[in-house]
Coordinates of C-alpha atoms in Angstrom, one line a residue:
M1 CA 23.6 6.8 -87.3
E2 CA 26.8 8.8 -87.0
V3 CA 29.8 6.5 -86.1
K4 CA 33.2 8.1 -85.4
I5 CA 35.6 5.7 -87.2
E6 CA 38.6 6.2 -89.6
P7 CA 37.2 7.4 -93.0
S8 CA 38.3 4.5 -95.1
W9 CA 36.7 2.0 -92.7
K10 CA 33.6 4.2 -92.5
R11 CA 33.3 3.8 -96.3
E12 CA 33.8 0.1 -96.2
L13 CA 31.5 -0.6 -93.3
E14 CA 28.7 1.9 -94.1
D15 CA 26.1 -0.9 -94.6
E16 CA 26.8 -2.2 -91.2
F17 CA 26.2 1.1 -89.4
S18 CA 22.8 1.5 -91.0
Q19 CA 21.5 -1.9 -89.8
S20 CA 19.2 -2.5 -86.9
Y21 CA 21.6 -4.8 -85.1
F22 CA 24.3 -2.0 -85.0
S23 CA 21.7 0.4 -83.6
D24 CA 20.8 -2.1 -80.9
L25 CA 24.5 -2.7 -80.1
T26 CA 25.2 1.1 -79.8
T27 CA 22.3 1.5 -77.4
F28 CA 23.5 -1.4 -75.3
V29 CA 27.1 -0.2 -75.2
K30 CA 26.2 3.4 -74.3
K31 CA 24.0 2.2 -71.4
E32 CA 26.8 -0.1 -70.2
Y33 CA 29.3 2.8 -70.1
Q34 CA 26.8 5.0 -68.2
E35 CA 26.0 2.3 -65.6
G36 CA 29.5 1.0 -64.7
A37 CA 33.1 0.4 -65.7
V38 CA 33.6 -0.8 -69.2
Y39 CA 36.8 -1.2 -71.2
P40 CA 38.4 0.2 -73.2
A41 CA 37.8 3.9 -72.8
P42 CA 35.1 5.1 -75.3
K43 CA 37.7 7.0 -77.4
N44 CA 39.6 3.7 -77.9
I45 CA 36.8 1.4 -79.1
F46 CA 37.7 1.9 -82.7
R47 CA 41.4 2.5 -82.1
A48 CA 42.6 -0.5 -84.2
F49 CA 40.9 1.0 -87.2
E50 CA 42.2 4.6 -86.5
L51 CA 45.8 3.3 -86.5
C52 CA 45.5 1.0 -89.5
P53 CA 43.3 2.3 -92.3
F54 CA 41.6 -0.3 -94.7
D55 CA 44.0 0.2 -97.6
K56 CA 47.1 -0.1 -95.3
V57 CA 46.2 -3.4 -93.7
K58 CA 48.8 -6.2 -94.3
V59 CA 48.2 -8.5 -91.3
V60 CA 45.2 -9.2 -89.1
I61 CA 45.8 -10.6 -85.6
L62 CA 42.5 -11.7 -84.2
G63 CA 41.7 -11.6 -80.5
Q64 CA 38.5 -12.4 -78.6
D65 CA 37.6 -9.9 -75.9
P66 CA 39.4 -6.7 -74.7
Y67 CA 41.2 -7.2 -71.4
H68 CA 38.8 -6.7 -68.5
G69 CA 41.2 -5.6 -65.9
E70 CA 41.8 -1.9 -65.0
H71 CA 44.3 0.0 -67.1
Q72 CA 44.7 -2.9 -69.6
A73 CA 42.5 -2.7 -72.6
N74 CA 43.5 0.1 -75.1
G75 CA 41.6 -0.9 -78.3
L76 CA 44.3 -3.1 -79.8
S77 CA 44.0 -6.9 -79.3
F78 CA 46.6 -8.3 -76.9
A79 CA 48.2 -4.9 -76.3
V80 CA 48.5 -2.8 -73.2
E81 CA 49.9 0.7 -72.6
K82 CA 53.5 1.4 -71.7
G83 CA 54.1 1.0 -68.0
V84 CA 51.3 -1.6 -67.7
R85 CA 52.4 -5.1 -66.6
L86 CA 52.4 -7.5 -69.6
P87 CA 49.5 -10.0 -69.4
P88 CA 50.4 -13.7 -69.6
S89 CA 49.3 -14.1 -73.3
L90 CA 51.4 -11.1 -74.4
Q91 CA 54.4 -12.4 -72.4
N92 CA 54.1 -15.7 -74.4
I93 CA 53.7 -13.8 -77.7
F94 CA 56.9 -12.0 -77.0
K95 CA 58.7 -15.2 -76.1
E96 CA 57.6 -16.8 -79.4
L97 CA 58.6 -13.6 -81.2
E98 CA 62.2 -13.7 -79.9
S99 CA 62.5 -17.4 -80.5
D100 CA 61.0 -17.2 -84.0
L101 CA 63.2 -14.3 -85.2
G102 CA 66.2 -15.2 -83.1
S103 CA 66.7 -11.7 -81.7
P104 CA 65.8 -10.0 -78.4
L105 CA 63.0 -7.5 -78.3
V106 CA 64.0 -3.9 -78.9
H107 CA 60.7 -2.8 -77.3
A108 CA 59.8 -4.8 -74.2
D109 CA 56.6 -2.8 -73.4
G110 CA 53.1 -3.9 -74.4
D111 CA 52.3 -0.9 -76.6
L112 CA 51.7 -2.6 -79.9
S113 CA 50.7 0.6 -81.7
R114 CA 54.2 0.2 -83.3
W115 CA 52.8 -2.8 -85.1
A116 CA 49.5 -1.2 -86.0
V117 CA 51.0 1.8 -87.8
Q118 CA 52.9 -0.7 -90.0
G119 CA 49.7 -2.4 -91.2
V120 CA 48.9 -4.9 -88.4
L121 CA 45.2 -4.7 -87.6
L122 CA 44.9 -5.8 -84.0
L123 CA 41.3 -6.7 -84.0
N124 CA 39.2 -8.1 -81.2
A125 CA 36.0 -10.0 -82.1
T126 CA 34.2 -8.1 -79.4
L127 CA 35.3 -4.4 -79.0
T128 CA 34.0 -3.7 -75.4
V129 CA 33.8 -5.6 -72.1
Q130 CA 32.4 -5.0 -68.6
A131 CA 35.1 -4.6 -66.0
H132 CA 36.2 -8.0 -64.5
K133 CA 33.6 -9.9 -66.5
A134 CA 35.2 -11.7 -69.4
G135 CA 32.8 -12.2 -72.3
S136 CA 30.2 -9.9 -70.9
H137 CA 29.6 -8.1 -74.2
Q138 CA 29.6 -11.2 -76.4
D139 CA 26.5 -12.0 -78.5
R140 CA 25.4 -8.4 -78.6
G141 CA 26.3 -7.6 -82.2
W142 CA 30.1 -7.0 -82.1
E143 CA 30.9 -10.4 -83.6
R144 CA 28.6 -9.7 -86.6
F145 CA 30.3 -6.3 -87.0
T146 CA 33.8 -7.8 -86.9
D147 CA 32.8 -10.6 -89.2
A148 CA 31.9 -7.9 -91.7
V149 CA 35.4 -6.4 -91.2
I150 CA 37.0 -9.7 -92.0
R151 CA 34.7 -10.3 -95.0
A152 CA 35.6 -6.8 -96.4
L153 CA 39.3 -7.4 -96.1
S154 CA 39.1 -10.9 -97.5
G155 CA 36.9 -9.8 -100.4
K156 CA 38.5 -6.5 -101.5
R157 CA 42.2 -6.9 -100.6
E158 CA 44.8 -9.5 -101.7
H159 CA 47.7 -11.2 -100.1
L160 CA 46.9 -10.4 -96.5
V161 CA 48.1 -12.5 -93.6
F162 CA 45.4 -13.5 -91.0
I163 CA 46.9 -14.8 -87.7
L164 CA 44.3 -16.9 -85.8
W165 CA 45.3 -18.1 -82.4
G166 CA 43.0 -20.5 -80.6
N167 CA 39.7 -22.1 -81.6
Y168 CA 37.6 -19.0 -81.3
A169 CA 39.7 -17.1 -83.8
K170 CA 39.9 -20.2 -86.1
N171 CA 36.1 -20.4 -86.2
K172 CA 36.0 -16.7 -87.1
G173 CA 38.4 -17.4 -90.0
A174 CA 35.5 -19.1 -91.9
H175 CA 35.0 -15.7 -93.7
I176 CA 38.5 -15.7 -95.2
D177 CA 39.2 -16.6 -98.9
R178 CA 42.3 -18.8 -98.4
S179 CA 42.9 -18.9 -102.1
K180 CA 44.2 -15.3 -102.0
H181 CA 45.4 -14.8 -98.4
L182 CA 47.7 -16.6 -96.0
V183 CA 46.0 -17.9 -92.9
I184 CA 48.3 -18.9 -90.0
E185 CA 46.6 -20.9 -87.3
S186 CA 47.8 -22.3 -84.0
A187 CA 46.9 -22.7 -80.3
H188 CA 46.2 -19.6 -78.3
P189 CA 49.2 -17.9 -76.6
S190 CA 47.4 -18.2 -73.2
P191 CA 49.4 -20.1 -70.5
F192 CA 46.7 -22.7 -70.7
S193 CA 47.4 -23.6 -74.3
A194 CA 50.6 -22.0 -75.5
H195 CA 52.5 -25.3 -75.1
S196 CA 50.0 -27.1 -77.3
G197 CA 51.2 -25.7 -80.5
F198 CA 51.6 -21.9 -80.1
F199 CA 55.3 -22.1 -79.1
G200 CA 57.3 -23.0 -82.2
S201 CA 54.6 -22.0 -84.7
K202 CA 56.8 -19.2 -86.1
P203 CA 53.9 -16.8 -87.1
F204 CA 56.1 -13.7 -87.3
S205 CA 58.7 -15.1 -89.7
K206 CA 56.0 -16.8 -91.8
T207 CA 54.2 -13.5 -92.1
N208 CA 57.2 -11.6 -93.3
E209 CA 58.3 -14.3 -95.8
Y210 CA 54.8 -14.1 -97.3
L211 CA 54.7 -10.3 -97.4
I212 CA 58.2 -10.2 -99.0
A213 CA 57.2 -12.8 -101.6
H214 CA 54.2 -10.6 -102.6
G215 CA 56.2 -7.4 -102.9
E216 CA 55.3 -5.9 -99.5
I217 CA 57.6 -4.4 -96.9
P218 CA 57.9 -6.8 -94.0
I219 CA 56.7 -5.9 -90.4
D220 CA 59.4 -4.8 -88.0
W221 CA 58.1 -6.9 -85.1
L222 CA 60.9 -6.3 -82.6

């Protein structure tokens, strides 16, 4: 099956694309797009991979589903396009960012492609969702695919930072070799849980300290 994805990822994930589960997933997703509103736009399903090739990944921030509201999901976990109101989780991410780094944001919009092009893979566990129905494309095969992404990064790369917010992301972190990567875990930035350990967790400064310690250029988060 021909899958349009950035070449380095196509090479790493080739085995997945030839498996029956992925064929079933493709059939399901195509039908969903034909029958109703599904997010993100088809061209953005693999956008996280387009902006952040396999060999350029330094950091993985793992989300769960794409946003299911209109004009929100853009293929990058937690991000929205410029001009779109910041969702509550992203508002809290930015609050923690300013507190952690002790500086105000230079960019106050939700377009996180500026992080992606520096090597931050903004990966959702499920890459599509039906409009206004959170979790509607879970358990269809996306999770198996994104587990393969995490396994490939964990196995073939070294000294990456995996940022896992909330129990769902933490469970997905089972595929990470913690002897050669840094895993940062905390509560989810959602308003329901941010005060239970997300605020004050300092993921951004911890990430940059680790990258610098391993000879990498830190991320300009602001």
